[in-house]
């Protein structure tokens, strides 16, 4: 890397994807399908939770927030990746790169906090079922959601504020499909000690910190489930949190490995990044709908209600046609 300071850098080149045009075309179709499935799947969950009164509970309130942040998260990185797969110039402006890093911090941090909040919600429901309504009050649910968003934005502001003072080298190549803080810091020719400390604190707080809360919640849940005497009771208790446990494992596993491993531009880094910024966001609506009986029942009720509404509209149209025809014949 050329280590001469160059404060006039205005854009970066994203070279994290294959150069072969045939492979790029296949990847474009694949990632476009993943992006559309992510948006449509999470939008479907949002609409079902909004439409079905049986899902007006804290658990599904948090799930609706998770679906919304997943749509935002995928829209931060995926459109630019799809554009670069079709474009010969795989560039992104300095401002665009910093904006992308900012919103990645917001989305990733908020998602981590929401997953820990959902784990606490399952802990309250399984370990303290009689007090669940008092513990997870509407006021507390709103505070937990706003707190998750607030921590995400605070984390992003601190890291981006420090990143704005970085002097970048002439080598402008980012061996990645999107802008992430570790990749940006590797291109710096100035002192980045404060940036590294901020990034480490962010990873420990939003990564290991929230993961520890999830781990403690599920440790208590497992102890409570094992103490249930009936097999059916244990099965029911476990089924209520299995979806969330799957989503947590996928997200935290790949996310922590990506940010804790040294930045080298290796294919392993790309795999972990794709896992937590693309694949997990696509799988979340599938995990929460296919493995959740209440969501499947609500989806069925919503579809039936929609079909009934369509039938009523068609019947009304036929009735008005008959009235109009009779009126015309009468004249």
Coordinates of C-alpha atoms in Angstrom, one line a residue:
X1 CA 0.0 0.0 0.0
X2 CA 1.3 3.5 -0.8
X3 CA 1.7 5.2 2.6
X4 CA 1.8 8.8 1.3
X5 CA -0.8 11.0 2.9
X6 CA -3.4 12.1 0.5
X7 CA -6.2 14.2 2.0
X8 CA -7.9 14.7 -1.4
X9 CA -9.3 11.2 -1.7
X10 CA -12.9 11.6 -2.9
X11 CA -13.9 8.0 -3.7
X12 CA -13.1 4.4 -3.1
X13 CA -13.2 1.3 -5.3
X14 CA -15.1 -1.7 -4.0
X15 CA -13.4 -4.9 -5.3
X16 CA -14.9 -7.5 -3.0
X17 CA -16.8 -9.3 -5.8
X18 CA -15.5 -11.5 -8.6
X19 CA -14.4 -9.8 -11.8
X20 CA -15.7 -12.5 -14.2
X21 CA -18.8 -11.1 -16.0
X22 CA -20.6 -14.4 -16.1
X23 CA -20.1 -15.0 -12.4
X24 CA -21.2 -11.4 -11.7
X25 CA -24.4 -11.9 -13.7
X26 CA -25.2 -15.1 -11.7
X27 CA -24.5 -13.2 -8.4
X28 CA -26.7 -10.3 -9.5
X29 CA -29.7 -12.7 -10.0
X30 CA -28.9 -14.5 -6.7
X31 CA -28.6 -11.3 -4.6
X32 CA -31.5 -9.6 -6.3
X33 CA -33.7 -12.6 -5.4
X34 CA -32.3 -12.5 -1.8
X35 CA -33.0 -8.7 -1.5
X36 CA -36.5 -9.0 -2.8
X37 CA -37.3 -12.0 -0.6
X38 CA -35.9 -10.0 2.4
X39 CA -38.0 -7.0 1.7
X40 CA -41.2 -8.9 0.9
X41 CA -40.8 -11.4 3.8
X42 CA -40.2 -8.8 6.4
X43 CA -43.0 -6.6 4.9
X44 CA -45.4 -9.6 5.1
X45 CA -44.5 -10.1 8.8
X46 CA -45.1 -6.4 9.5
X47 CA -48.5 -6.5 7.8
X48 CA -49.6 -9.7 9.5
X49 CA -48.6 -8.4 12.9
X50 CA -50.4 -5.1 12.2
X51 CA -53.6 -6.8 10.8
X52 CA -54.1 -9.6 13.4
X53 CA -55.2 -8.6 16.9
X54 CA -54.0 -12.0 18.3
X55 CA -50.4 -10.8 17.7
X56 CA -50.8 -7.6 19.8
X57 CA -48.3 -8.8 22.4
X58 CA -44.8 -7.6 23.4
X59 CA -43.1 -10.5 21.6
X60 CA -44.7 -9.6 18.2
X61 CA -44.2 -5.9 18.8
X62 CA -40.5 -6.5 19.1
X63 CA -40.6 -8.8 16.1
X64 CA -42.2 -6.1 14.0
X65 CA -39.4 -3.8 15.0
X66 CA -36.9 -6.4 14.0
X67 CA -38.6 -6.8 10.6
X68 CA -38.4 -3.1 10.1
X69 CA -34.7 -2.9 11.0
X70 CA -34.0 -5.9 8.7
X71 CA -35.5 -4.1 5.8
X72 CA -33.5 -1.0 6.6
X73 CA -30.3 -3.0 7.1
X74 CA -30.5 -4.8 3.8
X75 CA -31.3 -1.5 2.0
X76 CA -28.1 0.0 3.3
X77 CA -25.7 -2.4 1.5
X78 CA -27.6 -4.5 -1.1
X79 CA -28.6 -1.8 -3.7
X80 CA -25.0 -0.6 -4.0
X81 CA -23.8 -4.2 -4.3
X82 CA -26.3 -4.9 -7.0
X83 CA -25.2 -1.7 -8.8
X84 CA -21.6 -2.7 -8.7
X85 CA -22.3 -6.2 -10.0
X86 CA -23.6 -4.6 -13.2
X87 CA -21.2 -1.6 -13.4
X88 CA -17.7 -1.5 -14.7
X89 CA -16.7 1.3 -12.3
X90 CA -17.2 -0.1 -8.8
X91 CA -16.7 3.2 -7.0
X92 CA -18.4 4.9 -4.1
X93 CA -17.8 8.5 -3.0
X94 CA -16.1 9.2 0.3
X95 CA -19.4 10.8 1.7
X96 CA -21.4 7.8 0.4
X97 CA -18.9 5.4 2.0
X98 CA -19.1 7.2 5.4
X99 CA -22.9 7.3 5.2
X100 CA -23.0 3.6 4.5
X101 CA -20.7 2.9 7.5
X102 CA -23.0 5.1 9.6
X103 CA -26.2 3.3 8.7
X104 CA -24.5 -0.1 9.1
X105 CA -23.6 0.9 12.6
X106 CA -27.1 2.0 13.3
X107 CA -28.8 -1.0 11.8
X108 CA -26.4 -3.6 13.2
X109 CA -26.3 -2.0 16.7
X110 CA -30.1 -1.7 16.9
X111 CA -30.6 -5.2 15.7
X112 CA -28.2 -6.6 18.4
X113 CA -30.0 -4.6 21.1
X114 CA -33.5 -5.8 19.8
X115 CA -32.3 -9.4 19.8
X116 CA -31.3 -9.1 23.5
X117 CA -34.6 -7.4 24.3
X118 CA -36.5 -10.3 22.6
X119 CA -34.4 -12.7 24.7
X120 CA -35.4 -10.9 27.9
X121 CA -39.0 -11.0 26.7
X122 CA -38.8 -14.8 26.4
X123 CA -37.2 -15.0 29.8
X124 CA -40.0 -13.0 31.4
X125 CA -42.7 -15.1 29.6
X126 CA -41.2 -18.5 30.5
X127 CA -39.5 -17.9 33.9
X128 CA -42.2 -15.5 35.3
X129 CA -45.4 -16.3 33.4
X130 CA -47.7 -15.0 36.1
X131 CA -46.0 -11.6 36.3
X132 CA -45.3 -11.3 32.5
X133 CA -48.0 -8.7 31.9
X134 CA -46.7 -6.5 34.7
X135 CA -43.0 -6.9 33.7
X136 CA -43.4 -6.3 30.0
X137 CA -45.7 -3.3 30.2
X138 CA -46.4 -1.2 27.2
X139 CA -44.3 1.6 28.7
X140 CA -41.3 -0.7 29.2
X141 CA -41.6 -2.1 25.7
X142 CA -41.5 1.4 24.2
X143 CA -38.6 2.3 26.3
X144 CA -36.6 -0.8 25.3
X145 CA -37.3 -0.1 21.6
X146 CA -36.3 3.5 21.8
X147 CA -33.3 2.6 23.9
X148 CA -32.2 0.1 21.2
X149 CA -32.5 2.7 18.4
X150 CA -30.8 5.4 20.6
X151 CA -27.8 3.2 21.4
X152 CA -27.5 2.3 17.7
X153 CA -27.4 6.0 16.6
X154 CA -25.1 7.0 19.5
X155 CA -22.6 4.2 18.5
X156 CA -22.8 5.3 14.9
X157 CA -22.3 9.1 15.7
X158 CA -19.2 8.4 17.8
X159 CA -17.5 6.2 15.2
X160 CA -18.3 8.4 12.2
X161 CA -17.3 11.6 14.0
X162 CA -13.9 10.1 14.6
X163 CA -13.7 8.6 11.1
X164 CA -14.2 12.1 9.6
X165 CA -10.7 13.1 10.8
X166 CA -9.0 10.2 9.0
X167 CA -6.5 11.0 6.3
X168 CA -6.6 8.3 3.6
X169 CA -3.7 7.0 1.5
X170 CA -3.6 7.0 -2.3
X171 CA -4.5 3.3 -2.4
X172 CA -8.3 3.6 -2.5
X173 CA -9.2 -0.1 -3.0
X174 CA -11.6 -1.7 -0.5
X175 CA -11.5 -5.5 -0.8
X176 CA -15.1 -5.7 0.1
X177 CA -18.6 -5.3 -1.5
X178 CA -19.6 -2.5 0.9
X179 CA -18.0 0.0 3.2
X180 CA -17.3 -1.2 6.8
X181 CA -15.2 0.5 9.4
X182 CA -12.5 -2.2 9.6
X183 CA -12.0 -1.9 5.8
X184 CA -11.8 1.9 6.0
X185 CA -9.3 2.0 8.9
X186 CA -7.0 -0.2 6.9
X187 CA -6.7 2.6 4.2
X188 CA -5.7 5.3 6.7
X189 CA -2.3 7.0 6.7
X190 CA -3.1 8.9 10.0
X191 CA -3.2 7.9 13.6
X192 CA -6.3 5.6 14.1
X193 CA -5.7 4.6 17.7
X194 CA -8.9 6.4 18.9
X195 CA -10.9 4.9 16.0
X196 CA -9.7 1.4 17.0
X197 CA -10.6 2.0 20.6
X198 CA -14.1 3.2 19.6
X199 CA -14.5 0.3 17.3
X200 CA -13.4 -2.2 19.9
X201 CA -15.8 -0.6 22.5
X202 CA -18.6 -0.8 20.0
X203 CA -17.9 -4.5 19.3
X204 CA -17.7 -5.3 23.0
X205 CA -20.8 -3.3 23.9
X206 CA -23.1 -4.0 21.0
X207 CA -21.6 -7.4 20.2
X208 CA -20.4 -9.3 23.3
X209 CA -22.5 -7.1 25.7
X210 CA -25.8 -7.9 24.0
X211 CA -24.7 -11.5 23.4
X212 CA -24.0 -11.9 27.1
X213 CA -27.5 -10.6 27.9
X214 CA -29.0 -13.2 25.4
X215 CA -26.8 -15.9 26.9
X216 CA -27.9 -15.2 30.5
X217 CA -31.6 -15.0 29.5
X218 CA -31.4 -18.4 27.7
X219 CA -29.4 -19.9 30.6
X220 CA -32.4 -19.1 32.9
X221 CA -34.9 -20.2 30.3
X222 CA -33.2 -23.6 29.9
X223 CA -33.1 -24.2 33.6
X224 CA -36.8 -23.3 33.8
X225 CA -37.7 -25.6 30.9
X226 CA -35.7 -28.5 32.4
X227 CA -37.6 -28.1 35.7
X228 CA -41.0 -28.6 33.9
X229 CA -42.3 -32.1 34.6
X230 CA -44.4 -32.8 31.6
X231 CA -42.9 -33.4 28.2
X232 CA -45.6 -31.5 26.4
X233 CA -44.9 -28.5 28.6
X234 CA -41.2 -28.5 27.9
X235 CA -41.9 -28.9 24.2
X236 CA -44.3 -25.9 24.2
X237 CA -41.9 -23.8 26.2
X238 CA -39.0 -24.5 23.9
X239 CA -41.0 -23.9 20.7
X240 CA -41.7 -20.4 21.9
X241 CA -38.1 -19.4 21.8
X242 CA -36.5 -21.8 19.3
X243 CA -37.0 -19.3 16.4
X244 CA -35.4 -16.5 18.3
X245 CA -32.5 -18.7 19.4
X246 CA -31.8 -19.7 15.7
X247 CA -31.8 -16.0 14.6
X248 CA -29.5 -15.0 17.5
X249 CA -27.0 -17.8 16.7
X250 CA -26.8 -16.9 13.0
X251 CA -26.5 -13.1 13.6
X252 CA -24.1 -12.9 16.5
X253 CA -21.9 -15.8 15.4
X254 CA -21.1 -14.3 12.0
X255 CA -21.2 -10.7 13.1
X256 CA -18.7 -11.1 16.0
X257 CA -16.3 -13.2 14.0
X258 CA -16.3 -10.6 11.2
X259 CA -15.4 -7.7 13.5
X260 CA -13.1 -9.5 15.9
X261 CA -10.9 -11.1 13.2
X262 CA -8.0 -9.1 11.7
X263 CA -8.9 -7.2 8.6
X264 CA -7.0 -8.8 5.7
X265 CA -9.5 -8.8 2.8
X266 CA -9.7 -12.6 2.8
X267 CA -12.7 -14.6 1.4
X268 CA -13.5 -15.7 4.9
X269 CA -14.2 -12.1 5.9
X270 CA -16.6 -11.7 2.9
X271 CA -18.4 -14.9 3.9
X272 CA -19.0 -13.7 7.4
X273 CA -20.1 -10.3 6.2
X274 CA -22.5 -11.8 3.7
X275 CA -23.8 -14.1 6.5
X276 CA -24.8 -11.3 8.9
X277 CA -25.7 -8.5 6.5
X278 CA -27.4 -10.5 3.7
X279 CA -28.3 -14.1 4.5
X280 CA -29.5 -13.7 8.1
X281 CA -31.8 -10.8 7.2
X282 CA -33.4 -13.0 4.5
X283 CA -33.8 -16.0 6.8
X284 CA -35.3 -14.0 9.8
X285 CA -38.9 -13.8 8.3
X286 CA -38.7 -17.5 7.2
X287 CA -37.5 -18.5 10.7
X288 CA -40.2 -16.6 12.5
X289 CA -43.0 -17.6 10.2
X290 CA -42.2 -21.2 9.3
X291 CA -41.3 -22.2 12.9
X292 CA -44.0 -20.1 14.6
X293 CA -47.5 -21.6 14.8
X294 CA -49.0 -18.3 15.9
X295 CA -47.6 -16.4 12.9
X296 CA -48.7 -19.2 10.5
X297 CA -52.2 -19.1 12.0
X298 CA -52.3 -15.3 11.8
X299 CA -51.1 -15.4 8.2
X300 CA -53.9 -17.9 7.4
X301 CA -56.5 -15.7 9.1
X302 CA -55.2 -12.6 7.3
X303 CA -55.4 -14.3 3.9
X304 CA -58.9 -15.6 4.6
X305 CA -60.0 -12.1 5.7
X306 CA -58.5 -10.7 2.5
X307 CA -60.1 -13.3 0.2
X308 CA -63.5 -12.7 2.0
X309 CA -63.0 -8.9 1.4
X310 CA -62.4 -9.6 -2.3
X311 CA -65.5 -11.8 -2.5
X312 CA -67.6 -9.1 -0.9
X313 CA -66.3 -6.5 -3.4
X314 CA -67.1 -8.8 -6.3
X315 CA -70.6 -9.5 -5.0
X316 CA -71.2 -5.8 -4.6
X317 CA -70.1 -5.1 -8.1
X318 CA -72.5 -7.8 -9.5
X319 CA -75.3 -6.4 -7.4
X320 CA -74.7 -2.9 -8.8
X321 CA -74.5 -4.2 -12.3
X322 CA -77.9 -6.0 -11.9
X323 CA -79.4 -2.8 -10.5
X324 CA -78.0 -0.7 -13.4
X325 CA -79.3 -3.2 -16.0
X326 CA -82.7 -3.2 -14.5
X327 CA -82.8 0.6 -14.4
X328 CA -81.7 0.7 -18.1
X329 CA -84.4 -1.8 -19.1
X330 CA -87.1 0.1 -17.1
X331 CA -86.4 3.2 -19.3

